[in-house]
Structures are given as C-alpha cells and as structure tokens.
Amino acid sequence: MTHGTRMDTQTPYLDGDRNWRDTATRYALLPLRVFLGVTFIYAGLDKLTDSAFMKSSGAGSVGETMRAVRDSSAIPALVDLSLKNPVGFGYAIAFGELAVGIGTLIGLLARLAAVGGALISLSLWLTVSWQSDPYYYGNDLAYLMAWLPLVLAGASVFSLDAAIRGRRRQRAGGYR
C-alpha cells in the first residue's frame, strides 16, 4: 500500500467549499465593526444626554474643553472654528458619532461611515488629544487607525450593504 502526501490539508469548516481560514478572514472585521459602532453610538448619546456638555461654558462643557485645548492643539484654527458656536459644534460631533456608529453597526454605507469615523477621530486627535505625551496615551489616534481597515474593506458580513449586494446579484442572475 502506497502512502502519499496529502496536499489539501485545509478542511471545509462553515461555508461549504470555504475552509476555516477563508471563513475567519471573512468575519475578521466583524468584532472591530461591532466595537466601533457601539462605542460611537454610546459616545454620541452620552454627549446628547449630558446637560453639562452641551453648553458654551462651564465645567465639562464643549466650549470649556475647546478653550482648554486651543493652545496645545495641532490646528488651533480648527478649535477657533468650533469656538464660534461651541454648542452647534457639540451637536455636530454628537450626531456625527451617532450616524457613524449606526451606519457601522448595521453595515449601511459602511465605507462612508468608516470615513466619517476616521475624520471625527482625526479631528479629535489633532485638537483634543494632540497634547498627549507620549502620543500613544491619546485614544483618538488609536480610533483613527481602527477605522482604516473598515474604510478599505467595508462590511462584508451581517450588513445591509451585503444584503443589498446579494439582492442586486440575484436580480442580475448571479453575474455581478
């Protein structure tokens, strides 16, 4: 009896013809998507429900925060812009975080939501977190980096984007 070397060492796991590595790759960004979606929804709701935050002055207000970081930010002009209407800026950030979080969590326009999340994180890093020393103490830079894989890959599973793609593929007869 001859014993040969088997070349196909990967076995199908969850998705029929796919092996476990393909399946793991397909679902790899799902935990990141859930974490960022939930975190940004929570951050937006936290800002909207915090009566101290949505004020132009006073302890814990968006205005006071912006004035405190103005001189140490990378782009003081961006802080000055927010100080023209701190309450409006606070609402813009809060609703932006909500939109980004919901879009990311349900996977609707996921790449666009990820770009929005990256831009929010970038603006907060260049203003509020810029003074962190060493730089890795500021969490906004880490959030910015976490958004980049979702900008590149979007939401491939458990998403409205995937459901829409699937319906388009069905309508086109499976040729898309």
PDB file of C-alpha atoms in Angstrom:
ATOM      1  CA  MET A   1       0.000   0.000   0.000  1.00  0.00           C
ATOM      2  CA  THR A   2       1.386   3.368  -1.006  1.00  0.00           C
ATOM      3  CA  HIS A   3       1.025   6.363   1.285  1.00  0.00           C
ATOM      4  CA  GLY A   4       1.133   9.691  -0.451  1.00  0.00           C
ATOM      5  CA  THR A   5       1.387  13.165   0.923  1.00  0.00           C
ATOM      6  CA  ARG A   6      -1.925  14.870   1.054  1.00  0.00           C
ATOM      7  CA  MET A   7      -1.695  18.404  -0.333  1.00  0.00           C
ATOM      8  CA  ASP A   8      -5.159  19.693   0.683  1.00  0.00           C
ATOM      9  CA  THR A   9      -4.696  19.956   4.443  1.00  0.00           C
ATOM     10  CA  GLN A  10      -7.383  22.578   4.926  1.00  0.00           C
ATOM     11  CA  THR A  11     -10.838  21.197   5.535  1.00  0.00           C
ATOM     12  CA  PRO A  12     -14.161  22.889   4.853  1.00  0.00           C
ATOM     13  CA  TYR A  13     -15.461  24.488   8.012  1.00  0.00           C
ATOM     14  CA  LEU A  14     -18.548  26.684   7.953  1.00  0.00           C
ATOM     15  CA  ASP A  15     -19.353  27.829   4.450  1.00  0.00           C
ATOM     16  CA  GLY A  16     -19.432  24.746   2.259  1.00  0.00           C
ATOM     17  CA  ASP A  17     -16.426  24.958  -0.045  1.00  0.00           C
ATOM     18  CA  ARG A  18     -14.632  27.529   2.076  1.00  0.00           C
ATOM     19  CA  ASN A  19     -12.009  26.431   4.544  1.00  0.00           C
ATOM     20  CA  TRP A  20     -11.669  27.720   8.091  1.00  0.00           C
ATOM     21  CA  ARG A  21      -9.067  30.339   7.093  1.00  0.00           C
ATOM     22  CA  ASP A  22     -11.378  31.804   4.462  1.00  0.00           C
ATOM     23  CA  THR A  23     -14.202  31.878   6.980  1.00  0.00           C
ATOM     24  CA  ALA A  24     -12.023  33.542   9.628  1.00  0.00           C
ATOM     25  CA  THR A  25     -10.870  36.102   7.074  1.00  0.00           C
ATOM     26  CA  ARG A  26     -14.435  36.830   6.047  1.00  0.00           C
ATOM     27  CA  TYR A  27     -15.532  37.503   9.645  1.00  0.00           C
ATOM     28  CA  ALA A  28     -12.289  39.107  10.869  1.00  0.00           C
ATOM     29  CA  LEU A  29     -13.510  42.711  10.845  1.00  0.00           C
ATOM     30  CA  LEU A  30     -16.878  41.973  12.446  1.00  0.00           C
ATOM     31  CA  PRO A  31     -15.655  42.386  16.073  1.00  0.00           C
ATOM     32  CA  LEU A  32     -13.978  45.681  15.151  1.00  0.00           C
ATOM     33  CA  ARG A  33     -17.133  46.867  13.393  1.00  0.00           C
ATOM     34  CA  VAL A  34     -19.315  45.994  16.397  1.00  0.00           C
ATOM     35  CA  PHE A  35     -16.897  47.638  18.846  1.00  0.00           C
ATOM     36  CA  LEU A  36     -16.581  50.883  16.870  1.00  0.00           C
ATOM     37  CA  GLY A  37     -20.301  51.015  16.082  1.00  0.00           C
ATOM     38  CA  VAL A  38     -21.384  50.532  19.698  1.00  0.00           C
ATOM     39  CA  THR A  39     -18.677  52.877  21.003  1.00  0.00           C
ATOM     40  CA  PHE A  40     -19.595  55.713  18.642  1.00  0.00           C
ATOM     41  CA  ILE A  41     -23.326  55.291  19.312  1.00  0.00           C
ATOM     42  CA  TYR A  42     -22.599  55.411  23.033  1.00  0.00           C
ATOM     43  CA  ALA A  43     -20.345  58.467  22.642  1.00  0.00           C
ATOM     44  CA  GLY A  44     -22.988  60.337  20.649  1.00  0.00           C
ATOM     45  CA  LEU A  45     -25.765  59.501  23.092  1.00  0.00           C
ATOM     46  CA  ASP A  46     -23.531  60.357  26.041  1.00  0.00           C
ATOM     47  CA  LYS A  47     -22.896  63.827  24.621  1.00  0.00           C
ATOM     48  CA  LEU A  48     -26.570  64.418  23.787  1.00  0.00           C
ATOM     49  CA  THR A  49     -27.762  63.407  27.265  1.00  0.00           C
ATOM     50  CA  ASP A  50     -25.058  65.242  29.235  1.00  0.00           C
ATOM     51  CA  SER A  51     -26.553  68.604  30.154  1.00  0.00           C
ATOM     52  CA  ALA A  52     -23.142  69.988  31.129  1.00  0.00           C
ATOM     53  CA  PHE A  53     -21.533  69.062  27.785  1.00  0.00           C
ATOM     54  CA  MET A  54     -23.972  70.910  25.518  1.00  0.00           C
ATOM     55  CA  LYS A  55     -23.111  74.348  26.873  1.00  0.00           C
ATOM     56  CA  SER A  56     -20.740  77.017  25.644  1.00  0.00           C
ATOM     57  CA  SER A  57     -19.154  77.485  29.084  1.00  0.00           C
ATOM     58  CA  GLY A  58     -18.894  75.825  32.466  1.00  0.00           C
ATOM     59  CA  ALA A  59     -17.255  72.722  33.851  1.00  0.00           C
ATOM     60  CA  GLY A  60     -17.492  69.777  31.457  1.00  0.00           C
ATOM     61  CA  SER A  61     -18.875  71.853  28.589  1.00  0.00           C
ATOM     62  CA  VAL A  62     -17.772  71.508  24.996  1.00  0.00           C
ATOM     63  CA  GLY A  63     -16.839  75.203  24.984  1.00  0.00           C
ATOM     64  CA  GLU A  64     -14.638  74.858  28.058  1.00  0.00           C
ATOM     65  CA  THR A  65     -12.981  71.769  26.610  1.00  0.00           C
ATOM     66  CA  MET A  66     -12.200  73.577  23.359  1.00  0.00           C
ATOM     67  CA  ARG A  67     -10.785  76.609  25.182  1.00  0.00           C
ATOM     68  CA  ALA A  68      -8.624  74.320  27.345  1.00  0.00           C
ATOM     69  CA  VAL A  69      -7.027  72.583  24.351  1.00  0.00           C
ATOM     70  CA  ARG A  70      -6.786  75.553  21.983  1.00  0.00           C
ATOM     71  CA  ASP A  71      -3.153  76.463  22.620  1.00  0.00           C
ATOM     72  CA  SER A  72      -1.895  72.879  22.685  1.00  0.00           C
ATOM     73  CA  SER A  73      -3.722  71.592  19.602  1.00  0.00           C
ATOM     74  CA  ALA A  74      -2.036  70.860  16.281  1.00  0.00           C
ATOM     75  CA  ILE A  75      -4.558  73.029  14.441  1.00  0.00           C
ATOM     76  CA  PRO A  76      -5.677  75.951  16.648  1.00  0.00           C
ATOM     77  CA  ALA A  77      -7.709  77.353  13.732  1.00  0.00           C
ATOM     78  CA  LEU A  78      -9.938  74.266  13.877  1.00  0.00           C
ATOM     79  CA  VAL A  79     -10.529  74.886  17.576  1.00  0.00           C
ATOM     80  CA  ASP A  80     -11.235  78.558  16.867  1.00  0.00           C
ATOM     81  CA  LEU A  81     -13.832  77.490  14.315  1.00  0.00           C
ATOM     82  CA  SER A  82     -15.546  75.288  16.901  1.00  0.00           C
ATOM     83  CA  LEU A  83     -15.471  78.130  19.434  1.00  0.00           C
ATOM     84  CA  LYS A  84     -17.575  80.343  17.142  1.00  0.00           C
ATOM     85  CA  ASN A  85     -20.527  78.123  18.065  1.00  0.00           C
ATOM     86  CA  PRO A  86     -19.463  75.507  20.631  1.00  0.00           C
ATOM     87  CA  VAL A  87     -22.970  74.164  21.210  1.00  0.00           C
ATOM     88  CA  GLY A  88     -23.525  73.721  17.465  1.00  0.00           C
ATOM     89  CA  PHE A  89     -20.152  72.022  17.228  1.00  0.00           C
ATOM     90  CA  GLY A  90     -21.092  69.729  20.136  1.00  0.00           C
ATOM     91  CA  TYR A  91     -24.330  68.743  18.410  1.00  0.00           C
ATOM     92  CA  ALA A  92     -22.496  68.197  15.112  1.00  0.00           C
ATOM     93  CA  ILE A  93     -19.987  65.873  16.789  1.00  0.00           C
ATOM     94  CA  ALA A  94     -22.698  64.018  18.728  1.00  0.00           C
ATOM     95  CA  PHE A  95     -24.977  63.484  15.712  1.00  0.00           C
ATOM     96  CA  GLY A  96     -21.952  62.629  13.566  1.00  0.00           C
ATOM     97  CA  GLU A  97     -20.909  59.972  16.065  1.00  0.00           C
ATOM     98  CA  LEU A  98     -24.451  58.586  16.105  1.00  0.00           C
ATOM     99  CA  ALA A  99     -24.652  58.433  12.308  1.00  0.00           C
ATOM    100  CA  VAL A 100     -21.226  56.823  12.039  1.00  0.00           C
ATOM    101  CA  GLY A 101     -21.989  54.338  14.820  1.00  0.00           C
ATOM    102  CA  ILE A 102     -25.358  53.288  13.417  1.00  0.00           C
ATOM    103  CA  GLY A 103     -24.035  53.031   9.856  1.00  0.00           C
ATOM    104  CA  THR A 104     -21.097  50.942  11.035  1.00  0.00           C
ATOM    105  CA  LEU A 105     -23.121  48.685  13.312  1.00  0.00           C
ATOM    106  CA  ILE A 106     -25.828  47.841  10.770  1.00  0.00           C
ATOM    107  CA  GLY A 107     -23.421  47.968   7.839  1.00  0.00           C
ATOM    108  CA  LEU A 108     -25.241  50.600   5.808  1.00  0.00           C
ATOM    109  CA  LEU A 109     -22.881  52.638   3.624  1.00  0.00           C
ATOM    110  CA  ALA A 110     -20.207  51.105   5.820  1.00  0.00           C
ATOM    111  CA  ARG A 111     -17.208  52.558   3.996  1.00  0.00           C
ATOM    112  CA  LEU A 112     -18.709  56.044   4.096  1.00  0.00           C
ATOM    113  CA  ALA A 113     -19.487  55.608   7.802  1.00  0.00           C
ATOM    114  CA  ALA A 114     -15.904  54.476   8.389  1.00  0.00           C
ATOM    115  CA  VAL A 115     -14.570  57.537   6.555  1.00  0.00           C
ATOM    116  CA  GLY A 116     -16.789  59.670   8.808  1.00  0.00           C
ATOM    117  CA  GLY A 117     -15.480  57.873  11.895  1.00  0.00           C
ATOM    118  CA  ALA A 118     -11.899  58.323  10.724  1.00  0.00           C
ATOM    119  CA  LEU A 119     -12.480  62.047  10.131  1.00  0.00           C
ATOM    120  CA  ILE A 120     -14.058  62.515  13.563  1.00  0.00           C
ATOM    121  CA  SER A 121     -11.164  60.643  15.179  1.00  0.00           C
ATOM    122  CA  LEU A 122      -8.613  62.630  13.156  1.00  0.00           C
ATOM    123  CA  SER A 123     -10.165  65.962  14.119  1.00  0.00           C
ATOM    124  CA  LEU A 124     -10.293  64.972  17.805  1.00  0.00           C
ATOM    125  CA  TRP A 125      -6.694  63.742  17.672  1.00  0.00           C
ATOM    126  CA  LEU A 126      -5.458  66.975  16.091  1.00  0.00           C
ATOM    127  CA  THR A 127      -7.310  69.084  18.648  1.00  0.00           C
ATOM    128  CA  VAL A 128      -8.222  67.417  21.952  1.00  0.00           C
ATOM    129  CA  SER A 129      -5.706  64.552  22.110  1.00  0.00           C
ATOM    130  CA  TRP A 130      -2.752  66.253  20.448  1.00  0.00           C
ATOM    131  CA  GLN A 131      -1.243  67.267  23.778  1.00  0.00           C
ATOM    132  CA  SER A 132      -0.983  63.652  24.989  1.00  0.00           C
ATOM    133  CA  ASP A 133       2.611  62.821  25.787  1.00  0.00           C
ATOM    134  CA  PRO A 134       3.679  60.235  24.829  1.00  0.00           C
ATOM    135  CA  TYR A 135       1.375  60.221  21.817  1.00  0.00           C
ATOM    136  CA  TYR A 136       0.022  56.726  22.471  1.00  0.00           C
ATOM    137  CA  TYR A 137      -1.737  57.902  25.649  1.00  0.00           C
ATOM    138  CA  GLY A 138      -4.304  59.684  23.480  1.00  0.00           C
ATOM    139  CA  ASN A 139      -7.019  57.275  22.347  1.00  0.00           C
ATOM    140  CA  ASP A 140      -8.172  59.222  19.268  1.00  0.00           C
ATOM    141  CA  LEU A 141      -5.137  58.161  17.232  1.00  0.00           C
ATOM    142  CA  ALA A 142      -5.890  54.503  18.000  1.00  0.00           C
ATOM    143  CA  TYR A 143      -9.515  55.017  16.911  1.00  0.00           C
ATOM    144  CA  LEU A 144      -8.304  56.634  13.698  1.00  0.00           C
ATOM    145  CA  MET A 145      -6.141  53.591  12.947  1.00  0.00           C
ATOM    146  CA  ALA A 146      -9.012  51.233  13.849  1.00  0.00           C
ATOM    147  CA  TRP A 147     -11.272  52.895  11.269  1.00  0.00           C
ATOM    148  CA  LEU A 148      -8.833  52.392   8.379  1.00  0.00           C
ATOM    149  CA  PRO A 149      -9.465  48.633   7.811  1.00  0.00           C
ATOM    150  CA  LEU A 150     -13.201  49.371   7.630  1.00  0.00           C
ATOM    151  CA  VAL A 151     -12.560  52.203   5.168  1.00  0.00           C
ATOM    152  CA  LEU A 152     -10.670  49.740   2.965  1.00  0.00           C
ATOM    153  CA  ALA A 153     -12.864  46.653   3.351  1.00  0.00           C
ATOM    154  CA  GLY A 154     -16.340  47.879   4.265  1.00  0.00           C
ATOM    155  CA  ALA A 155     -18.816  45.489   5.892  1.00  0.00           C
ATOM    156  CA  SER A 156     -18.765  42.104   4.191  1.00  0.00           C
ATOM    157  CA  VAL A 157     -20.993  40.100   6.536  1.00  0.00           C
ATOM    158  CA  PHE A 158     -24.090  40.742   8.646  1.00  0.00           C
ATOM    159  CA  SER A 159     -24.656  44.090   6.964  1.00  0.00           C
ATOM    160  CA  LEU A 160     -27.271  45.881   4.942  1.00  0.00           C
ATOM    161  CA  ASP A 161     -24.593  46.563   2.328  1.00  0.00           C
ATOM    162  CA  ALA A 162     -24.078  42.794   1.869  1.00  0.00           C
ATOM    163  CA  ALA A 163     -27.837  42.212   1.711  1.00  0.00           C
ATOM    164  CA  ILE A 164     -28.200  44.909  -0.954  1.00  0.00           C
ATOM    165  CA  ARG A 165     -25.306  43.414  -2.946  1.00  0.00           C
ATOM    166  CA  GLY A 166     -26.920  39.983  -2.686  1.00  0.00           C
ATOM    167  CA  ARG A 167     -30.269  41.259  -3.983  1.00  0.00           C
ATOM    168  CA  ARG A 168     -28.577  43.034  -6.884  1.00  0.00           C
ATOM    169  CA  ARG A 169     -26.722  39.832  -7.707  1.00  0.00           C
ATOM    170  CA  GLN A 170     -29.978  37.858  -7.665  1.00  0.00           C
ATOM    171  CA  ARG A 171     -31.705  40.368  -9.923  1.00  0.00           C
ATOM    172  CA  ALA A 172     -28.808  40.282 -12.358  1.00  0.00           C
ATOM    173  CA  GLY A 173     -28.953  36.497 -12.445  1.00  0.00           C
ATOM    174  CA  GLY A 174     -25.853  35.972 -10.357  1.00  0.00           C
ATOM    175  CA  TYR A 175     -23.467  37.677 -12.787  1.00  0.00           C
ATOM    176  CA  ARG A 176     -22.364  40.540 -10.508  1.00  0.00           C
TER     177      ARG A 176
END
